[in-house]
PDB file of C-alpha atoms and ligand atoms in Angstrom:
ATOM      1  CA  UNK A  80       9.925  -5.592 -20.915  1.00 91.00           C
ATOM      2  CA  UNK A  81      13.182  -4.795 -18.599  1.00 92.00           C
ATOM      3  CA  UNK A  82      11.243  -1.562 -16.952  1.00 90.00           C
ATOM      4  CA  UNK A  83       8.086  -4.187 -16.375  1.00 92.00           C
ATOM      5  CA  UNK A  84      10.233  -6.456 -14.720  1.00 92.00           C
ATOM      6  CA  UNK A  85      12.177  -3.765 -12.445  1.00 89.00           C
ATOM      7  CA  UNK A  86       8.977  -1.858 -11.911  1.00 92.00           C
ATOM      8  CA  UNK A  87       6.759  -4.639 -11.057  1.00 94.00           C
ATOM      9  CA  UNK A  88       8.773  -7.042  -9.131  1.00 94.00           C
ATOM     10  CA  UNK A  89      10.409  -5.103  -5.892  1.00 94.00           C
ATOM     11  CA  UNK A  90       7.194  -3.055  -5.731  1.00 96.00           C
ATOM     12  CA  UNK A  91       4.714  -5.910  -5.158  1.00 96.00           C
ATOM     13  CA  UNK A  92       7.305  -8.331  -3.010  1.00 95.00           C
ATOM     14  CA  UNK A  93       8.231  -5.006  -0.759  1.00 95.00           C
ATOM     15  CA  UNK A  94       4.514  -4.722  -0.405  1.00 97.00           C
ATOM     16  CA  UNK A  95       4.047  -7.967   0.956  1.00 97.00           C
ATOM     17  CA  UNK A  96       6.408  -8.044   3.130  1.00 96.00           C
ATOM     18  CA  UNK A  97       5.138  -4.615   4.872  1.00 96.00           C
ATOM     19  CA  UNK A  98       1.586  -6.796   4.844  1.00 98.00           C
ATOM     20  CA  UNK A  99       3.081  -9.455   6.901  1.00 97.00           C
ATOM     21  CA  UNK A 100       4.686  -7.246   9.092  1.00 97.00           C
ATOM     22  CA  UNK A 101       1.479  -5.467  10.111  1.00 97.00           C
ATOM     23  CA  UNK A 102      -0.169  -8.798  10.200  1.00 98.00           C
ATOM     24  CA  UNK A 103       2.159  -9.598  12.870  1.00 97.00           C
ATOM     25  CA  UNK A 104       1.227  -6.694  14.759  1.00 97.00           C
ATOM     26  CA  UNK A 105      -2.242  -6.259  14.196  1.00 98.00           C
ATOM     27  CA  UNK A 106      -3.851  -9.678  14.638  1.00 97.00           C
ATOM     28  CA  UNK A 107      -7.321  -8.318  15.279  1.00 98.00           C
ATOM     29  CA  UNK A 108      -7.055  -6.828  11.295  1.00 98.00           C
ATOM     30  CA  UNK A 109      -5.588 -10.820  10.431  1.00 98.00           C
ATOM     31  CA  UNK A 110      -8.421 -12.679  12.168  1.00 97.00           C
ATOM     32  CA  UNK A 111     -11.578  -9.690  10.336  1.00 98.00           C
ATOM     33  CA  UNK A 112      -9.409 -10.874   6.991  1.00 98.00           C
ATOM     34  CA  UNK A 113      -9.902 -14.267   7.908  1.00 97.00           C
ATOM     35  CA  UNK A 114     -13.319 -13.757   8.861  1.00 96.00           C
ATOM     36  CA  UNK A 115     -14.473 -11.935   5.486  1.00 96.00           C
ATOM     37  CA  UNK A 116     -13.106 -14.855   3.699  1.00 95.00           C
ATOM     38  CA  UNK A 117     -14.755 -17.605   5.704  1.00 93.00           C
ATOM     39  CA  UNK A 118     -17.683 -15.835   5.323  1.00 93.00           C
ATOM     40  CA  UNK A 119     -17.582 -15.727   1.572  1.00 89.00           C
ATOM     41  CA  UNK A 120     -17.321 -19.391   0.594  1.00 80.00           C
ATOM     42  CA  UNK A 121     -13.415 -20.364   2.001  1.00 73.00           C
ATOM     43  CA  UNK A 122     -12.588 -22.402  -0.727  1.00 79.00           C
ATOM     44  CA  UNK A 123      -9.355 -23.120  -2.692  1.00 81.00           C
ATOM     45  CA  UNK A 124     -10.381 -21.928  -5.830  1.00 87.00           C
ATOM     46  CA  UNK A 125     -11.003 -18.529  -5.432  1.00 91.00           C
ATOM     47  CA  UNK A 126     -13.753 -17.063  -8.589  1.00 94.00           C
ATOM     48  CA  UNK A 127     -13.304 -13.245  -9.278  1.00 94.00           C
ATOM     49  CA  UNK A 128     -16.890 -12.626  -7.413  1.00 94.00           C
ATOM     50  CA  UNK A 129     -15.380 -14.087  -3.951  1.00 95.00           C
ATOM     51  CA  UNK A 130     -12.564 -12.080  -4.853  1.00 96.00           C
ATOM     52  CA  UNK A 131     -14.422  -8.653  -5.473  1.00 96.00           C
ATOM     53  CA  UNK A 132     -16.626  -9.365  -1.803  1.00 96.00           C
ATOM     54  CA  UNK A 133     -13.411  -8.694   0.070  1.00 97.00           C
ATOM     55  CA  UNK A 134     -13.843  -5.676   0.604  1.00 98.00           C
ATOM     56  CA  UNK A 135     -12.289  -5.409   4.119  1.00 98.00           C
ATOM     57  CA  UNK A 136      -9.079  -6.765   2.379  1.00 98.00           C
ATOM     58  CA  UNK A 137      -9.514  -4.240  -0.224  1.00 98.00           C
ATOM     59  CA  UNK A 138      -9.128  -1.657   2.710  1.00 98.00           C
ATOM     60  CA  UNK A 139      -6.321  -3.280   4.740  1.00 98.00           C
ATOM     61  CA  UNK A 140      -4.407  -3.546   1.258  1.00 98.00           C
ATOM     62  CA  UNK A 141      -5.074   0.374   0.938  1.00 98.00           C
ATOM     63  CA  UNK A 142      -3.420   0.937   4.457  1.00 98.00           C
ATOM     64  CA  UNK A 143      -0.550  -1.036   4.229  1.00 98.00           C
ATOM     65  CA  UNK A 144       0.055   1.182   0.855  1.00 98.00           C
ATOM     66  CA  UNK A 145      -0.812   4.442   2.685  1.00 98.00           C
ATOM     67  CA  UNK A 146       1.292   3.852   5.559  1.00 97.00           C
ATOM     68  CA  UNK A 147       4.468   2.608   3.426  1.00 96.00           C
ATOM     69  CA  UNK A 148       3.747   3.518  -0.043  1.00 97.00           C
ATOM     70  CA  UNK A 149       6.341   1.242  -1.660  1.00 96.00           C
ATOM     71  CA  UNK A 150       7.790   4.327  -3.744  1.00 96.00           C
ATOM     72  CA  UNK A 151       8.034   7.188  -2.026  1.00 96.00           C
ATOM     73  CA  UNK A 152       8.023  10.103  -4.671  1.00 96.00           C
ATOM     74  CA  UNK A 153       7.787  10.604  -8.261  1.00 97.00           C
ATOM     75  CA  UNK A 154       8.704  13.765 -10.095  1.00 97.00           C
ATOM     76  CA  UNK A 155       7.051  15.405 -12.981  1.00 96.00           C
ATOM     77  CA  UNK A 156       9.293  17.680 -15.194  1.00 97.00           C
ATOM     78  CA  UNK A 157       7.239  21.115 -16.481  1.00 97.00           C
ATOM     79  CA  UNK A 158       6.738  21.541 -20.348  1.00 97.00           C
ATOM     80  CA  UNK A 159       5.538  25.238 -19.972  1.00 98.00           C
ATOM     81  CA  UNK A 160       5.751  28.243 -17.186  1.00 98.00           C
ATOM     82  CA  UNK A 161       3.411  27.572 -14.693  1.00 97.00           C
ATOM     83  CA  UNK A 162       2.092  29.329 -11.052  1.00 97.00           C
ATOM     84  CA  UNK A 163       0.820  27.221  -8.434  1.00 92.00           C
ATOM     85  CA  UNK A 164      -2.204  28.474  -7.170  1.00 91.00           C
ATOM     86  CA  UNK A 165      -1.888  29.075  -3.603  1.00 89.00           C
ATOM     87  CA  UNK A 166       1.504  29.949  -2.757  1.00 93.00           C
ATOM     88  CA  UNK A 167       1.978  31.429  -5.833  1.00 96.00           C
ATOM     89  CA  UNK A 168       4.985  29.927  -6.434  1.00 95.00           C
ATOM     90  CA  UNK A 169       6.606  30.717 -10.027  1.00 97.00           C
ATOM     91  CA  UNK A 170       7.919  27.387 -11.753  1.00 97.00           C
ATOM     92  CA  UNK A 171       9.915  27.527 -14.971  1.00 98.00           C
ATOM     93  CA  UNK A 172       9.708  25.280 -18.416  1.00 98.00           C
ATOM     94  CA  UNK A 173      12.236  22.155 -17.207  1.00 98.00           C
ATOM     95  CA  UNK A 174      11.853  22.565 -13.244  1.00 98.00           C
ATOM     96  CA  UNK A 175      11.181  18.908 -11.829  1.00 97.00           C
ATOM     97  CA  UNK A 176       8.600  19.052  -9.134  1.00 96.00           C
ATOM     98  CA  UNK A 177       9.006  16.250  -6.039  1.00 96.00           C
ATOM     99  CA  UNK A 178       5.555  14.731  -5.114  1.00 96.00           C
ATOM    100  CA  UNK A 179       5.787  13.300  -1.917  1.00 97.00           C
ATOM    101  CA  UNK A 180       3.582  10.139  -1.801  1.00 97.00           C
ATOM    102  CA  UNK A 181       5.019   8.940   1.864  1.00 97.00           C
ATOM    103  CA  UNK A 182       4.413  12.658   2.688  1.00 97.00           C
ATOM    104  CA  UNK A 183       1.135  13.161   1.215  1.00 98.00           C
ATOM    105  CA  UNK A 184      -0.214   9.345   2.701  1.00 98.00           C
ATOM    106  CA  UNK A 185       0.717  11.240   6.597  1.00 98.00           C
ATOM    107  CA  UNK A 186      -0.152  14.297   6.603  1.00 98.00           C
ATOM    108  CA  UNK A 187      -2.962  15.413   9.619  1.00 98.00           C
ATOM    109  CA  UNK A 188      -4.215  17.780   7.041  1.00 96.00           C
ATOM    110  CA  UNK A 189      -5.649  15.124   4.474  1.00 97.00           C
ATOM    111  CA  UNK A 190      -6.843  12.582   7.112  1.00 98.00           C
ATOM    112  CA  UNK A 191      -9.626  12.329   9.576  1.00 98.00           C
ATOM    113  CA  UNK A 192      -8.128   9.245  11.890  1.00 98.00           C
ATOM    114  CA  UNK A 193      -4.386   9.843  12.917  1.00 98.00           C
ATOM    115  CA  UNK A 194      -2.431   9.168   9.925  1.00 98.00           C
ATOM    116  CA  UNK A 195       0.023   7.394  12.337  1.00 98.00           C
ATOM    117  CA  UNK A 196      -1.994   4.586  13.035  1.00 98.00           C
ATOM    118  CA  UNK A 197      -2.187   1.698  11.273  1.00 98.00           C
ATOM    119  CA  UNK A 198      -6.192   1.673  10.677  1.00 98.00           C
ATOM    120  CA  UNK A 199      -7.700   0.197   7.484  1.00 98.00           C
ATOM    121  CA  UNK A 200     -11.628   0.391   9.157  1.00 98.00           C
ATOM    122  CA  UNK A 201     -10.347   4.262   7.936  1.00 98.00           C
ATOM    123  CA  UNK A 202     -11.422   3.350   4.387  1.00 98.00           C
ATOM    124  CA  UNK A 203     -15.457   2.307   5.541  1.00 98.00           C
ATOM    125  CA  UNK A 204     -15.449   5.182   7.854  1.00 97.00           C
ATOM    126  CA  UNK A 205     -14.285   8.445   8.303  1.00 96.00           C
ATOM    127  CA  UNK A 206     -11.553   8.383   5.343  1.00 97.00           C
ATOM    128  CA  UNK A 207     -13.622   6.648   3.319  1.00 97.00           C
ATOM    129  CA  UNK A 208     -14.246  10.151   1.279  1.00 97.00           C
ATOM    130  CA  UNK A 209     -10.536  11.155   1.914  1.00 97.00           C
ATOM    131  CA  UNK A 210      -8.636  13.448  -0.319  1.00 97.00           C
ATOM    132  CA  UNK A 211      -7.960  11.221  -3.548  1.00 96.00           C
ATOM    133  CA  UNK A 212      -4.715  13.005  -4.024  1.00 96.00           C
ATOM    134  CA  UNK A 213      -3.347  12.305  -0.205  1.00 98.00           C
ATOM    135  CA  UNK A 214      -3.391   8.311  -1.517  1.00 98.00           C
ATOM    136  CA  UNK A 215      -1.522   7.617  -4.296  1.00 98.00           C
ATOM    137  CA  UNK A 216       0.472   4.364  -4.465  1.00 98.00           C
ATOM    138  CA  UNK A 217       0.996   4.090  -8.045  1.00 98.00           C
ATOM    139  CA  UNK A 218       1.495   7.917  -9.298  1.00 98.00           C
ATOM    140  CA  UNK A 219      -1.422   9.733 -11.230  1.00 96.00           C
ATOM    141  CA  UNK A 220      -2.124  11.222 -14.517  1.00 95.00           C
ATOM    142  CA  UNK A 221      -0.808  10.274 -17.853  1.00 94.00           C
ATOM    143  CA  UNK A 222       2.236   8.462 -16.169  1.00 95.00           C
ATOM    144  CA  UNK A 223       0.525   6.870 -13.395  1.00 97.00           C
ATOM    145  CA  UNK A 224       1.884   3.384 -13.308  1.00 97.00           C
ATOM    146  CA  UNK A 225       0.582   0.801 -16.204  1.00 96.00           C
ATOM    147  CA  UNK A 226       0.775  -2.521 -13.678  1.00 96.00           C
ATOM    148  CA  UNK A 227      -1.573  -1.188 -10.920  1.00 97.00           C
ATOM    149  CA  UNK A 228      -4.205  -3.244 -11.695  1.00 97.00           C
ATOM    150  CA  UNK A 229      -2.180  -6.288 -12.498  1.00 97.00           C
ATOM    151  CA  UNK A 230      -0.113  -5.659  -8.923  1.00 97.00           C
ATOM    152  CA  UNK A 231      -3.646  -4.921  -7.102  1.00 98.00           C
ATOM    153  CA  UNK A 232      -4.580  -8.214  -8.403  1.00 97.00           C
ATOM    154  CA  UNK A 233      -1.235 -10.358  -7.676  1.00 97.00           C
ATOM    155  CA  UNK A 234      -1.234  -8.989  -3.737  1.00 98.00           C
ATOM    156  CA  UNK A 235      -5.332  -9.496  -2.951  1.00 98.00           C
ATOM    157  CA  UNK A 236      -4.974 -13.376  -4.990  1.00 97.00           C
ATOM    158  CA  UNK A 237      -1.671 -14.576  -2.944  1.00 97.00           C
ATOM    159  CA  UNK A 238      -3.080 -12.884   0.583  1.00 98.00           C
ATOM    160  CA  UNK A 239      -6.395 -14.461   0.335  1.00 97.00           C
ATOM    161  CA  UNK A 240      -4.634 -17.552  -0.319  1.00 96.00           C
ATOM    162  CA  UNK A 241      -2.011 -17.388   2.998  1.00 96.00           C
ATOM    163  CA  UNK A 242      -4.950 -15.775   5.005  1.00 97.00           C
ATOM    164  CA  UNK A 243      -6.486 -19.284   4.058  1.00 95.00           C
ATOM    165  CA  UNK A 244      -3.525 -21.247   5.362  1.00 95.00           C
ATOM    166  CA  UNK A 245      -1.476 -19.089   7.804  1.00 97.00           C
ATOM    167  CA  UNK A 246      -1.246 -16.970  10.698  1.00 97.00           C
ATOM    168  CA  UNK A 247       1.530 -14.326  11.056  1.00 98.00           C
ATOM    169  CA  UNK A 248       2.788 -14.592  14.437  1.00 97.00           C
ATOM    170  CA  UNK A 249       5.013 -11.326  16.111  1.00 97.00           C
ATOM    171  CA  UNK A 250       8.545 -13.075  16.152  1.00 96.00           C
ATOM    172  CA  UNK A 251       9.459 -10.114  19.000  1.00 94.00           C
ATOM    173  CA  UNK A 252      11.330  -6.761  19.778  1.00 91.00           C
ATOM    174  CA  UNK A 253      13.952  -7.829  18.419  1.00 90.00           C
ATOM    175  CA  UNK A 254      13.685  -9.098  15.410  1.00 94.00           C
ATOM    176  CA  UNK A 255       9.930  -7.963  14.355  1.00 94.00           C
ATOM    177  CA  UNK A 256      10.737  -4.141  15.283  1.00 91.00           C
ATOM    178  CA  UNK A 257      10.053  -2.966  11.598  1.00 87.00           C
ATOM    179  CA  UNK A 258      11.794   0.527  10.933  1.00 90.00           C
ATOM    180  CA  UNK A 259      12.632   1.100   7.130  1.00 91.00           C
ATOM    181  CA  UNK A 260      15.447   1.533   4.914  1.00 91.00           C
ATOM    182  CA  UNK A 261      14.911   3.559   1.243  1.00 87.00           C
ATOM    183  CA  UNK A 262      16.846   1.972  -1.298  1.00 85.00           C
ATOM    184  CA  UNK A 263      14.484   1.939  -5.014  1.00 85.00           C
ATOM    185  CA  UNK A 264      11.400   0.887  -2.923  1.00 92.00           C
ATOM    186  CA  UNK A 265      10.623   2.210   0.941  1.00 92.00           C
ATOM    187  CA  UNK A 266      11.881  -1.757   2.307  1.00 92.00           C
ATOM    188  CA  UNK A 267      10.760  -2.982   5.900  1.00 92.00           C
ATOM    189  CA  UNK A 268      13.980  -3.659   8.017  1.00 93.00           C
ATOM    190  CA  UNK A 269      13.522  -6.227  10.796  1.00 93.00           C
ATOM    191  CA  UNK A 270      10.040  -8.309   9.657  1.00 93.00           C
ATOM    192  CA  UNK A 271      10.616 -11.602  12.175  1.00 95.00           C
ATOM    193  CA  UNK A 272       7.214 -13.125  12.508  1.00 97.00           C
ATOM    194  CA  UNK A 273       6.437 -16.803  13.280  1.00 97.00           C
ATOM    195  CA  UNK A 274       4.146 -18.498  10.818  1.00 97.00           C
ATOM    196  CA  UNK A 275       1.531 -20.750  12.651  1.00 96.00           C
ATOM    197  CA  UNK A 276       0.011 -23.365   9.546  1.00 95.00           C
ATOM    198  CA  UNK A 277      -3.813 -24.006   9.953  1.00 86.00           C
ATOM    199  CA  UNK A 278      -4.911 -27.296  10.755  1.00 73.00           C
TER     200      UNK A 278
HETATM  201  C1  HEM B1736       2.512  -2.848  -5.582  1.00 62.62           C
HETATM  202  C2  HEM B1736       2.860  -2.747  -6.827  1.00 62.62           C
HETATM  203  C3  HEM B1736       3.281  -1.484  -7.526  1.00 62.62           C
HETATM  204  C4  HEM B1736       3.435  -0.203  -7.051  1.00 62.62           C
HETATM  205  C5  HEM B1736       3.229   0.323  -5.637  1.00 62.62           C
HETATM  206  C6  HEM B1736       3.842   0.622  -8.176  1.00 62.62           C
HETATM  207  C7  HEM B1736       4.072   1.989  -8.105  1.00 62.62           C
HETATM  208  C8  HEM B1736       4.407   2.778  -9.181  1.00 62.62           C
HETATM  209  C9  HEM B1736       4.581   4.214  -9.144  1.00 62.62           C
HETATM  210  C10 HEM B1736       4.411   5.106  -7.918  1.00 62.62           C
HETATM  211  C11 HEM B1736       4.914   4.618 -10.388  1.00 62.62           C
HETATM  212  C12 HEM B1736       5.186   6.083 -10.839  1.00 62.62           C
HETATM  213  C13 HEM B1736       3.837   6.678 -11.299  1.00 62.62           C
HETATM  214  C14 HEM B1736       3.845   8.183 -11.481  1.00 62.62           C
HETATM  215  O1  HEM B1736       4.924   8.784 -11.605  1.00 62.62           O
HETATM  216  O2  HEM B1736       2.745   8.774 -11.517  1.00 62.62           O
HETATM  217  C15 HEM B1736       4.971   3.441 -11.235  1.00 62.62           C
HETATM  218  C16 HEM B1736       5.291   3.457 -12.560  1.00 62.62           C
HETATM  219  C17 HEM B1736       5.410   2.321 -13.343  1.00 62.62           C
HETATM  220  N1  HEM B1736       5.075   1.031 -12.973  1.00 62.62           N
HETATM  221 FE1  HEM B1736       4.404   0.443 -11.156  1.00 62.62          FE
HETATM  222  N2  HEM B1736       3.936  -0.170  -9.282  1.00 62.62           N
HETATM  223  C18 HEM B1736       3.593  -1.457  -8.936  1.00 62.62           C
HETATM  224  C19 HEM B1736       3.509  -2.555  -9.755  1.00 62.62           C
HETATM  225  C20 HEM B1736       3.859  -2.570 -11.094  1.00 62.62           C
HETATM  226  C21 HEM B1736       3.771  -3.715 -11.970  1.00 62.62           C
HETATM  227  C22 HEM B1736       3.252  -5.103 -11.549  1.00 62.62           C
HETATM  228  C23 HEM B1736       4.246  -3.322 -13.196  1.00 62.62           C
HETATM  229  C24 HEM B1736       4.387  -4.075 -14.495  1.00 62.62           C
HETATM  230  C25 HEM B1736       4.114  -5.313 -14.675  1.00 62.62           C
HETATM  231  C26 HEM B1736       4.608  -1.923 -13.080  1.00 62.62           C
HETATM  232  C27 HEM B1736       5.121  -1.159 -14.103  1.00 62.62           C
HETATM  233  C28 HEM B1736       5.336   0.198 -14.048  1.00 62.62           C
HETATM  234  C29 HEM B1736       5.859   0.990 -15.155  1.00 62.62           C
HETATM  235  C30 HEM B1736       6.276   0.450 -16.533  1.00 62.62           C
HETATM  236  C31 HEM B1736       5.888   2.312 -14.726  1.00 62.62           C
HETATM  237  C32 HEM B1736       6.327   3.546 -15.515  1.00 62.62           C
HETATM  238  C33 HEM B1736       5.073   4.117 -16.190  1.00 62.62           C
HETATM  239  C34 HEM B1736       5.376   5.361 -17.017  1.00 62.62           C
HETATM  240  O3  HEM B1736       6.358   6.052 -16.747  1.00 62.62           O
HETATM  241  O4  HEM B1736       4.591   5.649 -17.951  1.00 62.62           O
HETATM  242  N3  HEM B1736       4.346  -1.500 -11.797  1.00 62.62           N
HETATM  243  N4  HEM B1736       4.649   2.340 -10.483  1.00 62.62           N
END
């Protein structure tokens, strides 16, 4: 129970916060949000089917993950001798490999649109076939993490619901100039956005 709270609470609250920050600076991506839901019955009580239209949120929840993945690396320890096929690297019985998510999320090689740009029309266009292995928020294989669906969940129910009641507004240079600190999750550093209710 102690691992589900550590591992499920900084994750999903670190990636809001990177969502509001690129709400801030992206309002064209805010108002499409916006739009999607209007156009699927805005109303308080949001059923599973309005939920699963949202498909453009689906994608701008995929970018903010790909451009901050909210853990940056996990590491898989070797139970045999193995050879990677390419470089043909030798790796011994208790080596721990590094996979890079943050890394793997920005790298030119895996991406058709410039990995530096914060894009989630990527996902219905030329990404949209991307290499599966270049995305991976929340690990793969046996240990992949066991709240992904219950933290996909959590982040599309509460942004649908501010998208329905607030804008994010860029507070300024100053204190809205995002940069990022590493501590257990990959943390935004200056989010300062004004909130603007809707009427
Ligand atoms: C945005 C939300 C989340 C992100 C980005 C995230 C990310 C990750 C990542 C990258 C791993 C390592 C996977 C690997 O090594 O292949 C992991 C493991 C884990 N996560 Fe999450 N997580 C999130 C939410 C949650 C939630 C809500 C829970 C529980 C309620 C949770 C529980 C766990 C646990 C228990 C593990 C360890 C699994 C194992 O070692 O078998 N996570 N998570």
């Amino acid at each position: 129970m102690l691992a589900f709270m550590v591992a499920g609470y900084e994750t999903t609250s670190t990636a809001l916060a990177w969502f509001i920050h690129f709400m801030s600076k992206h309002p064209h991506v805010q108002e499409k949000i916006k739009e999607e839901l209007m156009s699927n019955g805005d109303s308080q009580n949001l059923t599973l089917d309005q939920l699963d239209a949202l498909v453009y949120l689906d994608c701008v929840i995929n970018e903010a993950f790909r451009y901050f993945p909210p853990i940056e690396g996990t590491i898989r320890t070797l139970t045999v001798d193995d050879r990677l096929p390419d470089s043909g690297i030798q790796l011994y019985k208790g080596d721990s490999v590094y996979i890079p998510l943050y890394n793997l999320a920005h790298d030119s090689r895996y991406w058709s649109i410039d990995p530096e740009l914060f894009c989630p029309e990527r996902f219905l266009s030329e990404d949209s076939s991307h290499n599966p292995y270049a995305l991976l928020p929340f690990g793969g294989g046996h240990r992949q993490c066991i709240g992904q669906d219950l933290g996909r969940f959590e982040l599309k129910v509460i942004i649908a619901r501010m998208m329905q009641q607030v804008t994010f507004v860029d507070g300024g240079p100053k204190v809205n100039s995002g940069g990022h600190l590493t501590r257990f999750t990959i943390l935004p550093k200056h989010v300062g956005v004004a909130i603007e209710f809707a009427q």
